[in-house]
Coordinates of C-alpha atoms in Angstrom, one line a residue:
M1 CA -95.3 84.3 -25.0
K2 CA -93.6 85.6 -28.1
T3 CA -92.3 89.1 -28.1
H4 CA -91.7 91.0 -31.3
A5 CA -89.2 93.8 -31.7
S6 CA -90.8 97.1 -32.5
P7 CA -90.3 98.3 -36.1
P8 CA -87.9 101.1 -36.6
P9 CA -89.5 104.6 -36.7
A10 CA -90.6 105.8 -40.1
F11 CA -88.8 109.0 -39.5
G12 CA -85.7 109.0 -37.4
L13 CA -82.6 111.2 -37.3
P14 CA -81.2 110.0 -40.7
E15 CA -84.5 110.9 -42.4
L16 CA -84.7 114.3 -40.7
A17 CA -81.1 115.0 -41.6
L18 CA -81.9 114.3 -45.3
I19 CA -84.9 116.6 -45.2
A20 CA -82.7 119.4 -43.8
I21 CA -80.2 119.1 -46.6
T22 CA -82.9 119.0 -49.2
F23 CA -83.7 122.6 -48.1
I24 CA -80.0 123.6 -48.3
W25 CA -79.7 121.8 -51.6
G26 CA -82.7 123.6 -53.0
G27 CA -81.2 126.9 -52.2
T28 CA -78.0 126.2 -54.0
F29 CA -79.6 126.4 -57.5
L30 CA -80.2 130.1 -57.3
V31 CA -76.6 130.7 -55.9
V32 CA -75.1 128.8 -58.7
Q33 CA -77.1 130.6 -61.3
H34 CA -75.8 133.9 -60.1
A35 CA -72.2 132.6 -59.8
V36 CA -72.0 131.4 -63.4
T37 CA -72.6 135.0 -64.6
V38 CA -69.1 135.8 -63.4
S39 CA -67.4 132.5 -63.8
G40 CA -67.2 129.6 -66.2
P41 CA -69.1 126.4 -65.0
L42 CA -66.0 124.2 -64.7
A43 CA -64.1 126.9 -62.7
F44 CA -67.0 127.2 -60.4
V45 CA -67.4 123.5 -59.9
A46 CA -63.6 123.1 -59.3
A47 CA -63.5 125.9 -56.8
R48 CA -66.7 124.8 -55.0
F49 CA -65.6 121.3 -54.4
A50 CA -62.0 122.3 -53.6
V51 CA -63.4 124.4 -50.7
A52 CA -65.6 121.5 -49.7
A53 CA -62.8 119.0 -49.8
S54 CA -60.5 121.4 -47.9
I55 CA -63.0 121.8 -45.1
G56 CA -63.4 118.0 -44.8
A57 CA -59.7 117.5 -44.8
L58 CA -59.1 120.2 -42.2
I59 CA -61.7 118.7 -39.8
C60 CA -60.7 115.1 -40.4
R61 CA -56.9 115.5 -41.1
G62 CA -56.1 112.9 -38.5
Q63 CA -58.1 110.2 -40.3
L64 CA -56.7 110.7 -43.8
R65 CA -53.5 108.8 -43.1
H66 CA -55.6 105.7 -42.6
L67 CA -57.1 106.0 -46.1
S68 CA -57.5 102.6 -47.6
K69 CA -57.3 101.6 -51.3
A70 CA -61.0 100.6 -51.3
E71 CA -61.9 104.0 -49.8
L72 CA -59.8 105.8 -52.4
L73 CA -61.2 104.0 -55.4
T74 CA -64.8 104.3 -54.0
G75 CA -64.4 108.0 -53.4
M76 CA -63.0 108.5 -56.9
A77 CA -65.9 106.6 -58.5
I78 CA -68.5 108.6 -56.6
G79 CA -66.5 111.8 -57.3
V80 CA -66.8 111.2 -61.1
S81 CA -70.5 110.9 -60.8
I82 CA -70.7 114.0 -58.6
F83 CA -68.7 115.9 -61.2
G84 CA -71.0 114.8 -64.0
G85 CA -74.1 115.7 -62.2
Y86 CA -73.0 119.1 -60.8
A87 CA -71.0 120.2 -63.9
L88 CA -74.0 119.5 -66.2
Q89 CA -76.4 121.1 -63.8
T90 CA -74.1 124.2 -63.7
Y91 CA -73.9 124.3 -67.5
G92 CA -77.7 124.0 -67.7
L93 CA -78.2 126.9 -65.3
M94 CA -76.5 129.2 -67.8
H95 CA -79.6 128.7 -70.0
I96 CA -82.6 128.0 -67.7
S97 CA -84.0 129.3 -64.4
S98 CA -83.0 127.8 -61.1
S99 CA -86.6 126.6 -60.5
K100 CA -86.8 124.8 -63.8
S101 CA -83.3 123.3 -63.2
A102 CA -84.3 121.9 -59.8
F103 CA -87.5 120.3 -61.1
I104 CA -85.7 118.7 -64.1
T105 CA -82.9 117.5 -61.8
A106 CA -85.6 115.7 -59.8
F107 CA -86.0 113.4 -62.8
Y108 CA -83.3 111.3 -61.1
V109 CA -85.9 110.0 -58.6
P110 CA -87.6 107.5 -60.9
I111 CA -84.3 107.0 -62.8
V112 CA -82.6 105.4 -59.6
P113 CA -84.6 102.1 -59.7
L114 CA -84.1 101.9 -63.5
V115 CA -80.3 102.2 -63.1
Q116 CA -80.4 99.7 -60.3
W117 CA -82.2 97.3 -62.7
L118 CA -79.8 97.8 -65.5
A119 CA -76.6 97.7 -63.4
F120 CA -77.5 95.4 -60.6
K121 CA -80.4 93.3 -62.0
Q122 CA -82.9 94.6 -59.4
R123 CA -86.2 94.4 -61.2
P124 CA -88.2 97.6 -60.7
H125 CA -91.7 97.5 -59.1
P126 CA -94.5 98.0 -61.6
A127 CA -95.1 101.4 -60.1
V128 CA -91.7 102.6 -61.3
W129 CA -92.7 102.2 -64.9
A130 CA -95.7 104.4 -64.4
A131 CA -93.6 106.9 -62.6
V132 CA -91.1 107.1 -65.4
V133 CA -93.8 107.8 -67.9
L134 CA -95.3 110.4 -65.6
A135 CA -91.9 112.0 -65.0
F136 CA -91.2 112.2 -68.7
V137 CA -94.5 113.9 -69.4
G138 CA -93.7 116.3 -66.7
L139 CA -90.3 116.9 -68.2
L140 CA -91.9 117.7 -71.5
L141 CA -94.4 120.1 -70.0
L142 CA -91.7 121.8 -67.9
T143 CA -89.7 122.8 -71.0
G144 CA -92.7 125.0 -71.9
T145 CA -94.8 124.9 -75.0
D146 CA -91.9 123.8 -77.1
G147 CA -91.7 120.7 -74.9
L148 CA -94.9 119.4 -76.5
S149 CA -93.0 118.9 -79.7
M150 CA -90.1 117.3 -77.7
A151 CA -87.9 120.2 -78.7
F152 CA -85.7 120.4 -75.6
G153 CA -83.6 123.4 -75.3
T154 CA -79.9 123.2 -74.5
G155 CA -80.3 123.9 -70.8
E156 CA -83.1 121.4 -70.3
L157 CA -81.3 118.6 -72.1
I158 CA -78.0 119.1 -70.3
T159 CA -79.7 119.2 -67.0
A160 CA -81.7 116.0 -67.7
V161 CA -78.5 114.2 -68.5
G162 CA -77.0 115.5 -65.3
A163 CA -79.9 113.9 -63.4
I164 CA -78.8 110.5 -64.6
A165 CA -75.3 111.1 -63.1
I166 CA -76.9 112.2 -59.8
A167 CA -78.9 108.9 -59.8
L168 CA -75.7 107.0 -60.2
E169 CA -74.1 108.9 -57.4
I170 CA -77.0 108.0 -55.0
I171 CA -76.8 104.3 -55.9
L172 CA -73.0 104.2 -55.5
I173 CA -73.2 105.8 -52.1
S174 CA -75.9 103.4 -50.9
R175 CA -74.0 100.3 -52.1
V176 CA -70.5 101.1 -50.8
S177 CA -70.8 103.5 -47.9
P178 CA -71.9 100.9 -45.3
Q179 CA -68.6 99.1 -45.4
L180 CA -66.3 102.2 -45.5
N181 CA -65.2 105.2 -43.5
I182 CA -67.7 108.0 -44.4
L183 CA -65.4 110.9 -43.7
R184 CA -62.5 109.7 -45.8
V185 CA -64.7 108.6 -48.7
T186 CA -66.4 112.0 -48.6
I187 CA -63.2 113.9 -48.8
V188 CA -61.9 111.8 -51.7
Q189 CA -65.1 112.2 -53.7
L190 CA -65.1 116.0 -53.3
A191 CA -61.5 116.3 -54.2
T192 CA -62.0 114.1 -57.3
A193 CA -64.9 116.2 -58.6
S194 CA -62.8 119.4 -58.1
L195 CA -59.7 117.9 -59.8
I196 CA -61.7 116.7 -62.9
A197 CA -63.2 120.1 -63.3
L198 CA -59.8 121.8 -63.0
L199 CA -58.2 119.5 -65.5
L200 CA -61.0 120.0 -68.0
M201 CA -60.8 123.8 -68.0
P202 CA -57.9 124.1 -70.5
V203 CA -59.4 121.3 -72.6
M204 CA -62.7 123.1 -72.9
G205 CA -61.0 126.5 -73.4
E206 CA -62.4 128.0 -70.2
A207 CA -60.5 130.9 -68.8
P208 CA -59.8 131.3 -65.1
P209 CA -62.5 133.3 -63.3
V210 CA -62.2 136.9 -62.1
L211 CA -61.9 136.7 -58.3
G212 CA -64.6 139.2 -57.5
K213 CA -66.9 139.4 -54.5
T214 CA -69.8 137.4 -56.1
F215 CA -67.5 134.5 -57.1
I216 CA -65.6 134.3 -53.8
L217 CA -68.8 134.5 -51.6
S218 CA -70.6 131.9 -53.8
V219 CA -67.7 129.5 -53.8
L220 CA -67.3 129.8 -50.0
A221 CA -71.0 129.4 -49.4
L222 CA -71.5 126.4 -51.7
G223 CA -68.2 124.9 -50.6
C224 CA -69.5 124.7 -47.1
A225 CA -72.9 123.5 -48.3
S226 CA -71.4 120.8 -50.5
A227 CA -69.2 119.5 -47.7
L228 CA -72.3 119.2 -45.4
I229 CA -74.6 117.8 -48.1
Q230 CA -72.2 115.1 -49.2
Y231 CA -71.3 114.0 -45.6
V232 CA -74.9 113.9 -44.5
M233 CA -75.9 111.9 -47.7
N234 CA -73.1 109.4 -46.9
W235 CA -74.0 109.2 -43.2
A236 CA -77.7 108.9 -43.7
Q237 CA -77.6 106.4 -46.6
K238 CA -75.5 104.2 -44.4
R239 CA -78.6 103.8 -42.2
I240 CA -81.5 103.9 -44.6
S241 CA -82.2 102.4 -48.1
A242 CA -81.5 104.2 -51.4
T243 CA -85.3 103.9 -52.0
K244 CA -86.2 105.9 -48.9
A245 CA -83.4 108.4 -49.4
T246 CA -84.5 109.0 -53.0
L247 CA -88.0 109.6 -51.9
I248 CA -86.9 112.3 -49.4
Y249 CA -84.7 113.9 -52.1
A250 CA -87.8 114.4 -54.2
G251 CA -88.8 117.3 -52.0
E252 CA -85.6 119.2 -52.9
P253 CA -87.0 120.9 -56.0
V254 CA -90.0 122.2 -54.0
W255 CA -87.7 124.2 -51.8
A256 CA -85.8 125.4 -54.9
G257 CA -89.1 126.5 -56.5
V258 CA -90.1 128.4 -53.3
I259 CA -86.7 130.1 -53.1
G260 CA -86.8 130.9 -56.8
R261 CA -90.2 132.4 -56.5
I262 CA -89.2 134.6 -53.6
A263 CA -86.3 135.8 -55.8
G264 CA -88.7 136.7 -58.5
E265 CA -88.7 133.7 -60.8
R266 CA -92.1 132.8 -62.4
L267 CA -92.8 129.5 -64.1
P268 CA -95.6 129.4 -66.7
A269 CA -98.8 127.4 -65.8
L270 CA -97.8 124.6 -68.1
A271 CA -94.4 124.3 -66.6
I272 CA -95.9 124.3 -63.1
V273 CA -98.1 121.3 -64.1
G274 CA -94.9 119.6 -65.4
A275 CA -93.1 120.2 -62.1
I276 CA -96.0 118.8 -60.1
L277 CA -96.0 115.7 -62.3
I278 CA -92.2 115.1 -61.7
I279 CA -92.7 115.4 -58.0
C280 CA -95.7 113.0 -58.1
A281 CA -93.6 110.6 -60.2
G282 CA -90.9 110.6 -57.5
I283 CA -93.5 109.7 -54.9
L284 CA -95.1 107.1 -57.1
S285 CA -91.7 105.4 -58.0
E286 CA -91.2 104.6 -54.3
W287 CA -94.8 103.9 -53.3
R288 CA -95.6 100.4 -52.3
P289 CA -99.1 99.6 -51.2
K290 CA -99.7 97.5 -48.1
R291 CA -100.6 93.9 -48.6
L292 CA -103.1 92.2 -46.2
R293 CA -102.5 88.9 -44.6
A294 CA -105.3 86.4 -44.1
D295 CA -105.9 87.6 -40.6
G296 CA -106.4 91.1 -41.9
K297 CA -103.1 92.6 -40.7
A298 CA -101.1 94.8 -43.0
I299 CA -97.8 93.6 -44.3
M300 CA -95.4 96.3 -45.5
P301 CA -93.4 95.3 -48.7
S302 CA -89.7 95.4 -48.5
D303 CA -87.6 98.0 -50.3

């Protein structure tokens, strides 16, 4: 008599961990928006990830001496994409609300399979194309009435470009983290993002921040959050596919919207419709209908 191994649970510890960090991630948008009122975006990104890297290095200092060349290069590559995503997101938050920023950032969800197609020749499922169109319409509506004429504001455009960098980060993590030490790669990527921001400050003419209470508390809070978020992403994506991880991340702007609303932010009705469309696009981009075998049993498609 044949026995079949039971399929892995749909939601295990990696999935639950990612859901938890989407809540934390959603709350960071509002904190960043307040922080950039007292600091330049590059200074804040540099300080935020310097704290995160320091926390990781302090906890895992015994492992750093075993850092390999592959881990160093991988961490640096991911760090570049992290810098691009978070720096652009921070610049965008100087012009738009935290709720709007979070929903536009969610545009990376349908972008992930497209980038995988362009970079790694993984042809997207037909549902992805519909999701991209849906997400783009949602992005237009989320910009407000001006969005109908495709007149993106500075904040919206910068944030949308940052979403592409975040999509690249997710793909890189999924492709390289299974073969490498998670802790060492995490520390390198956080330090790389901080160093790039620091080096670009004089190039962009950004002055050092005033070390006031708002800046210091924001940096410490988001430094701890960034260390946790990046480690959990690396750990969880070592155990589940980029497809499933990206679908879970689609819930992050919902938390940001809830937190933003509690803080007094209000999106126009048209913008709310756009936000809903972007979330639906994220779900649609990862949706795969069950196929039926001849005997009537369902077959789940592979990622």
